[in-house]
């Protein structure tokens, strides 16, 4: 049973470009969470999605950031017009529908904005 | 809002030393408490959890007891190994489908 997969593992973007981060949850998991880890900081919650629904986006910046989890395919975290402050590790976690507290984390995508 | 505070690192120990990483929390209600471990270049892995007061979570020789009276969930291990070198995160989840709230992490280095 493959774990949570994220790609790319490393992403370099110039200021103003778009970044797309992908997350494939574990088989059978229908809940996806995105977290951001800034240097020397803990993980901060960004958004919680179920298939085709955003359940909680209270941690998402109001502008430039969006997330989706379509019926088919991976969850996508999209950052438009990236700035240097977006440089961070972005982690995705998934959980089974009946046990949302059992979050399994992917290896993360390290975004560097130059 | 809910928050988690854990001791600042880095913590450097010799192999077979005793480990304590302190964690305290602030939360309304009755949260579940977790310790996650992050090995270099990897994502977080759940190490142990406790869901109610006085519960003890344990795994791989690590233990932590949910102390409601002191709002603490300190991580302990009697004899650390070099392979325990990692960053350890304390976290809480208040209820239902609420997201995890993490501490800043404590980096542990174990030297032979």
mmCIF file of C-alpha atoms in Angstrom:
data_model
loop_
_atom_site.group_PDB
_atom_site.id
_atom_site.type_symbol
_atom_site.label_atom_id
_atom_site.label_comp_id
_atom_site.label_asym_id
_atom_site.label_seq_id
_atom_site.Cartn_x
_atom_site.Cartn_y
_atom_site.Cartn_z
ATOM 1 C CA UNK A 1 0.000 0.000 0.000
ATOM 2 C CA UNK A 2 1.788 3.091 -1.224
ATOM 3 C CA UNK A 3 1.961 6.013 1.139
ATOM 4 C CA UNK A 4 0.995 9.589 0.444
ATOM 5 C CA UNK A 5 2.827 10.793 -2.626
ATOM 6 C CA UNK A 6 3.786 14.335 -3.389
ATOM 7 C CA UNK A 7 5.451 15.762 -6.439
ATOM 8 C CA UNK A 8 7.601 17.398 -7.262
ATOM 9 C CA UNK A 9 9.845 16.958 -4.236
ATOM 10 C CA UNK A 10 11.711 20.148 -5.049
ATOM 11 C CA UNK A 11 10.400 23.081 -7.033
ATOM 12 C CA UNK A 12 12.204 26.272 -7.949
ATOM 13 C CA UNK A 13 10.238 29.242 -9.237
ATOM 14 C CA UNK A 14 11.107 32.828 -10.017
ATOM 15 C CA UNK A 15 9.089 35.584 -8.433
ATOM 16 C CA UNK A 16 5.824 36.076 -10.283
ATOM 17 C CA UNK A 17 5.583 32.545 -11.627
ATOM 18 C CA UNK A 18 2.998 29.962 -10.659
ATOM 19 C CA UNK A 19 3.676 26.909 -8.503
ATOM 20 C CA UNK A 20 1.578 23.748 -8.657
ATOM 21 C CA UNK A 21 2.051 21.132 -5.972
ATOM 22 C CA UNK A 22 0.427 17.726 -6.280
ATOM 23 C CA UNK A 23 -0.632 15.246 -3.641
ATOM 24 C CA UNK A 24 -1.920 11.723 -4.161
ATOM 25 C CA UNK A 25 -3.495 10.385 -0.967
ATOM 26 C CA UNK A 26 -3.206 6.847 0.255
ATOM 27 C CA UNK A 27 -5.556 4.352 -1.319
ATOM 28 C CA UNK A 28 -8.971 4.556 0.284
ATOM 29 C CA UNK A 29 -8.352 7.971 1.834
ATOM 30 C CA UNK A 30 -10.818 10.657 0.856
ATOM 31 C CA UNK A 31 -9.594 13.460 3.120
ATOM 32 C CA UNK A 32 -6.592 15.637 2.296
ATOM 33 C CA UNK A 33 -4.901 18.315 4.362
ATOM 34 C CA UNK A 34 -2.232 20.781 3.294
ATOM 35 C CA UNK A 35 0.289 22.241 5.738
ATOM 36 C CA UNK A 36 3.140 24.707 5.288
ATOM 37 C CA UNK A 37 6.399 24.554 7.190
ATOM 38 C CA UNK A 38 8.489 27.689 7.244
ATOM 39 C CA UNK A 39 12.169 27.426 8.248
ATOM 40 C CA UNK A 40 12.558 26.672 11.966
ATOM 41 C CA UNK A 41 8.787 26.638 12.398
ATOM 42 C CA UNK A 42 6.215 23.968 12.997
ATOM 43 C CA UNK A 43 3.652 23.002 10.438
ATOM 44 C CA UNK A 44 0.784 25.416 9.914
ATOM 45 C CA UNK A 45 -2.542 24.189 8.652
ATOM 46 C CA UNK A 46 -3.665 25.634 5.345
ATOM 47 C CA UNK A 47 -6.670 23.763 3.988
ATOM 48 C CA UNK A 48 -8.728 20.609 4.454
ATOM 49 C CA UNK A 49 -10.473 19.020 1.488
ATOM 50 C CA UNK A 50 -12.631 16.077 0.694
ATOM 51 C CA UNK A 51 -13.331 14.939 -2.836
ATOM 52 C CA UNK A 52 -14.687 17.957 -4.748
ATOM 53 C CA UNK A 53 -15.240 19.933 -1.533
ATOM 54 C CA UNK A 54 -13.256 22.406 0.517
ATOM 55 C CA UNK A 55 -14.154 21.720 4.137
ATOM 56 C CA UNK A 56 -11.917 24.213 5.945
ATOM 57 C CA UNK A 57 -9.678 26.813 4.340
ATOM 58 C CA UNK A 58 -9.168 28.948 7.416
ATOM 59 C CA UNK A 59 -5.380 28.689 7.115
ATOM 60 C CA UNK A 60 -5.127 29.687 3.472
ATOM 61 C CA UNK A 61 -3.813 33.133 2.585
ATOM 62 C CA UNK A 62 -6.639 35.155 1.093
ATOM 63 C CA UNK A 63 -4.877 35.866 -2.167
ATOM 64 C CA UNK A 64 -2.840 33.865 -4.674
ATOM 65 C CA UNK A 65 -3.401 30.486 -2.995
ATOM 66 C CA UNK A 66 -5.996 27.929 -4.026
ATOM 67 C CA UNK A 67 -6.531 24.203 -3.575
ATOM 68 C CA UNK A 68 -8.648 21.541 -5.148
ATOM 69 C CA UNK A 69 -9.268 17.833 -4.797
ATOM 70 C CA UNK A 70 -11.130 16.650 -7.882
ATOM 71 C CA UNK A 71 -13.152 13.492 -8.165
ATOM 72 C CA UNK A 72 -10.345 11.919 -10.152
ATOM 73 C CA UNK A 73 -6.667 12.644 -9.764
ATOM 74 C CA UNK A 74 -4.482 14.226 -7.132
ATOM 75 C CA UNK A 75 -5.105 17.193 -4.916
ATOM 76 C CA UNK A 76 -3.477 20.361 -6.223
ATOM 77 C CA UNK A 77 -2.190 23.316 -4.213
ATOM 78 C CA UNK A 78 -1.714 26.268 -6.532
ATOM 79 C CA UNK A 79 0.247 29.396 -5.731
ATOM 80 C CA UNK A 80 -0.001 32.215 -8.240
ATOM 81 C CA UNK A 81 2.566 34.996 -8.622
ATOM 82 C CA UNK A 82 4.918 33.496 -6.068
ATOM 83 C CA UNK A 83 6.975 35.735 -3.785
ATOM 84 C CA UNK A 84 10.103 34.947 -1.771
ATOM 85 C CA UNK A 85 8.034 34.556 1.387
ATOM 86 C CA UNK A 86 6.297 31.551 -0.182
ATOM 87 C CA UNK A 87 9.548 29.566 0.053
ATOM 88 C CA UNK A 88 8.763 26.726 2.423
ATOM 89 C CA UNK A 89 8.093 23.012 2.642
ATOM 90 C CA UNK A 90 4.515 22.108 1.815
ATOM 91 C CA UNK A 91 3.205 18.891 3.271
ATOM 92 C CA UNK A 92 0.117 16.991 2.353
ATOM 93 C CA UNK A 93 -1.589 14.514 4.660
ATOM 94 C CA UNK A 94 -4.460 12.144 4.029
ATOM 95 C CA UNK A 95 -6.814 10.282 6.301
ATOM 96 C CA UNK A 96 -9.486 7.632 5.944
ATOM 97 C CA UNK A 97 -13.063 8.884 5.967
ATOM 98 C CA UNK A 98 -13.959 7.325 9.316
ATOM 99 C CA UNK A 99 -10.766 8.314 11.176
ATOM 100 C CA UNK A 100 -9.855 11.892 10.272
ATOM 101 C CA UNK A 101 -7.389 12.098 13.170
ATOM 102 C CA UNK A 102 -5.162 9.459 11.552
ATOM 103 C CA UNK A 103 -3.251 11.724 9.244
ATOM 104 C CA UNK A 104 -0.522 10.177 7.138
ATOM 105 C CA UNK A 105 1.967 12.642 5.753
ATOM 106 C CA UNK A 106 3.721 12.755 2.428
ATOM 107 C CA UNK A 107 7.420 13.605 2.059
ATOM 108 C CA UNK A 108 6.673 17.217 1.197
ATOM 109 C CA UNK A 109 7.483 19.594 -1.626
ATOM 110 C CA UNK A 110 10.230 22.116 -0.961
ATOM 111 C CA UNK A 111 9.447 25.299 -2.841
ATOM 112 C CA UNK A 112 12.211 27.811 -3.414
ATOM 113 C CA UNK A 113 11.360 31.183 -4.893
ATOM 114 C CA UNK A 114 14.306 33.030 -6.390
ATOM 115 C CA UNK B 1 -6.810 29.847 19.982
ATOM 116 C CA UNK B 2 -5.260 26.462 20.552
ATOM 117 C CA UNK B 3 -1.485 26.308 20.757
ATOM 118 C CA UNK B 4 1.404 23.961 21.498
ATOM 119 C CA UNK B 5 4.712 24.938 23.071
ATOM 120 C CA UNK B 6 7.662 22.608 23.097
ATOM 121 C CA UNK B 7 11.204 22.977 24.294
ATOM 122 C CA UNK B 8 13.638 24.636 21.961
ATOM 123 C CA UNK B 9 16.356 22.583 20.405
ATOM 124 C CA UNK B 10 18.664 21.413 19.316
ATOM 125 C CA UNK B 11 19.070 18.671 21.859
ATOM 126 C CA UNK B 12 22.290 16.682 21.646
ATOM 127 C CA UNK B 13 22.643 13.439 23.593
ATOM 128 C CA UNK B 14 25.039 10.550 23.725
ATOM 129 C CA UNK B 15 23.798 7.118 22.768
ATOM 130 C CA UNK B 16 21.914 5.359 25.612
ATOM 131 C CA UNK B 17 21.153 8.642 27.395
ATOM 132 C CA UNK B 18 17.705 9.434 28.753
ATOM 133 C CA UNK B 19 15.548 11.735 26.644
ATOM 134 C CA UNK B 20 12.871 14.187 27.689
ATOM 135 C CA UNK B 21 11.289 16.685 25.306
ATOM 136 C CA UNK B 22 8.810 18.935 27.048
ATOM 137 C CA UNK B 23 5.477 19.836 25.508
ATOM 138 C CA UNK B 24 2.659 21.915 26.957
ATOM 139 C CA UNK B 25 -0.558 22.961 25.327
ATOM 140 C CA UNK B 26 -3.371 25.462 25.518
ATOM 141 C CA UNK B 27 -6.747 24.363 24.263
ATOM 142 C CA UNK B 28 -10.429 24.616 24.925
ATOM 143 C CA UNK B 29 -12.194 21.362 25.521
ATOM 144 C CA UNK B 30 -10.467 17.995 25.569
ATOM 145 C CA UNK B 31 -7.937 17.680 22.782
ATOM 146 C CA UNK B 32 -6.171 14.584 21.540
ATOM 147 C CA UNK B 33 -2.400 14.844 21.755
ATOM 148 C CA UNK B 34 0.237 13.523 19.384
ATOM 149 C CA UNK B 35 3.948 13.231 18.853
ATOM 150 C CA UNK B 36 5.216 13.151 15.276
ATOM 151 C CA UNK B 37 8.770 12.458 14.118
ATOM 152 C CA UNK B 38 10.401 13.816 10.974
ATOM 153 C CA UNK B 39 13.539 12.102 9.742
ATOM 154 C CA UNK B 40 15.815 14.041 7.380
ATOM 155 C CA UNK B 41 14.252 14.570 3.975
ATOM 156 C CA UNK B 42 11.025 12.808 4.902
ATOM 157 C CA UNK B 43 7.501 13.690 5.897
ATOM 158 C CA UNK B 44 6.106 13.443 9.389
ATOM 159 C CA UNK B 45 5.300 10.074 10.884
ATOM 160 C CA UNK B 46 2.954 9.578 13.790
ATOM 161 C CA UNK B 47 5.008 8.334 16.723
ATOM 162 C CA UNK B 48 2.358 8.044 19.428
ATOM 163 C CA UNK B 49 -0.893 9.534 20.592
ATOM 164 C CA UNK B 50 -3.191 9.876 23.604
ATOM 165 C CA UNK B 51 -6.833 10.793 23.420
ATOM 166 C CA UNK B 52 -7.818 11.442 27.033
ATOM 167 C CA UNK B 53 -6.388 12.455 30.374
ATOM 168 C CA UNK B 54 -3.952 9.981 31.988
ATOM 169 C CA UNK B 55 -3.631 7.972 28.766
ATOM 170 C CA UNK B 56 -0.080 6.912 27.994
ATOM 171 C CA UNK B 57 0.966 6.649 24.372
ATOM 172 C CA UNK B 58 3.967 4.482 23.571
ATOM 173 C CA UNK B 59 5.861 3.287 20.513
ATOM 174 C CA UNK B 60 9.435 2.225 19.692
ATOM 175 C CA UNK B 61 10.517 2.817 23.290
ATOM 176 C CA UNK B 62 9.075 6.337 23.399
ATOM 177 C CA UNK B 63 6.366 7.250 25.887
ATOM 178 C CA UNK B 64 4.241 10.263 26.698
ATOM 179 C CA UNK B 65 1.467 10.670 29.279
ATOM 180 C CA UNK B 66 -1.471 13.037 28.844
ATOM 181 C CA UNK B 67 -1.463 15.227 31.979
ATOM 182 C CA UNK B 68 -4.531 17.405 32.047
ATOM 183 C CA UNK B 69 -3.658 19.043 35.375
ATOM 184 C CA UNK B 70 -0.393 20.384 33.976
ATOM 185 C CA UNK B 71 -1.581 20.538 30.319
ATOM 186 C CA UNK B 72 1.510 18.614 29.312
ATOM 187 C CA UNK B 73 2.494 15.704 27.086
ATOM 188 C CA UNK B 74 6.233 15.280 27.573
ATOM 189 C CA UNK B 75 8.058 12.778 25.356
ATOM 190 C CA UNK B 76 10.493 10.369 27.039
ATOM 191 C CA UNK B 77 12.775 7.541 26.066
ATOM 192 C CA UNK B 78 14.988 5.628 28.428
ATOM 193 C CA UNK B 79 17.897 4.968 26.078
ATOM 194 C CA UNK B 80 18.261 6.820 22.806
ATOM 195 C CA UNK B 81 19.999 5.508 19.706
ATOM 196 C CA UNK B 82 21.752 7.279 16.864
ATOM 197 C CA UNK B 83 18.810 6.308 14.637
ATOM 198 C CA UNK B 84 16.493 8.438 16.833
ATOM 199 C CA UNK B 85 18.117 11.590 15.466
ATOM 200 C CA UNK B 86 15.247 13.544 13.939
ATOM 201 C CA UNK B 87 12.913 16.464 14.554
ATOM 202 C CA UNK B 88 10.073 15.757 16.986
ATOM 203 C CA UNK B 89 6.784 17.649 16.837
ATOM 204 C CA UNK B 90 4.138 17.793 19.518
ATOM 205 C CA UNK B 91 0.616 18.405 18.208
ATOM 206 C CA UNK B 92 -2.983 18.553 19.306
ATOM 207 C CA UNK B 93 -6.328 18.141 17.641
ATOM 208 C CA UNK B 94 -9.301 19.503 19.438
ATOM 209 C CA UNK B 95 -12.282 17.654 18.087
ATOM 210 C CA UNK B 96 -13.998 16.227 15.072
ATOM 211 C CA UNK B 97 -12.323 17.139 11.835
ATOM 212 C CA UNK B 98 -10.383 20.115 13.131
ATOM 213 C CA UNK B 99 -6.820 20.368 11.837
ATOM 214 C CA UNK B 100 -3.729 19.483 13.805
ATOM 215 C CA UNK B 101 -1.977 22.295 15.662
ATOM 216 C CA UNK B 102 1.773 21.766 15.833
ATOM 217 C CA UNK B 103 4.568 22.984 18.036
ATOM 218 C CA UNK B 104 7.713 24.343 16.390
ATOM 219 C CA UNK B 105 9.578 21.064 16.647
ATOM 220 C CA UNK B 106 12.651 19.969 18.593
ATOM 221 C CA UNK B 107 15.691 18.712 16.755
ATOM 222 C CA UNK B 108 17.391 15.762 18.457
ATOM 223 C CA UNK B 109 20.901 14.661 17.601
ATOM 224 C CA UNK B 110 22.234 11.466 19.133
ATOM 225 C CA UNK B 111 25.959 10.875 18.901
ATOM 226 C CA UNK B 112 27.720 7.537 19.246
#
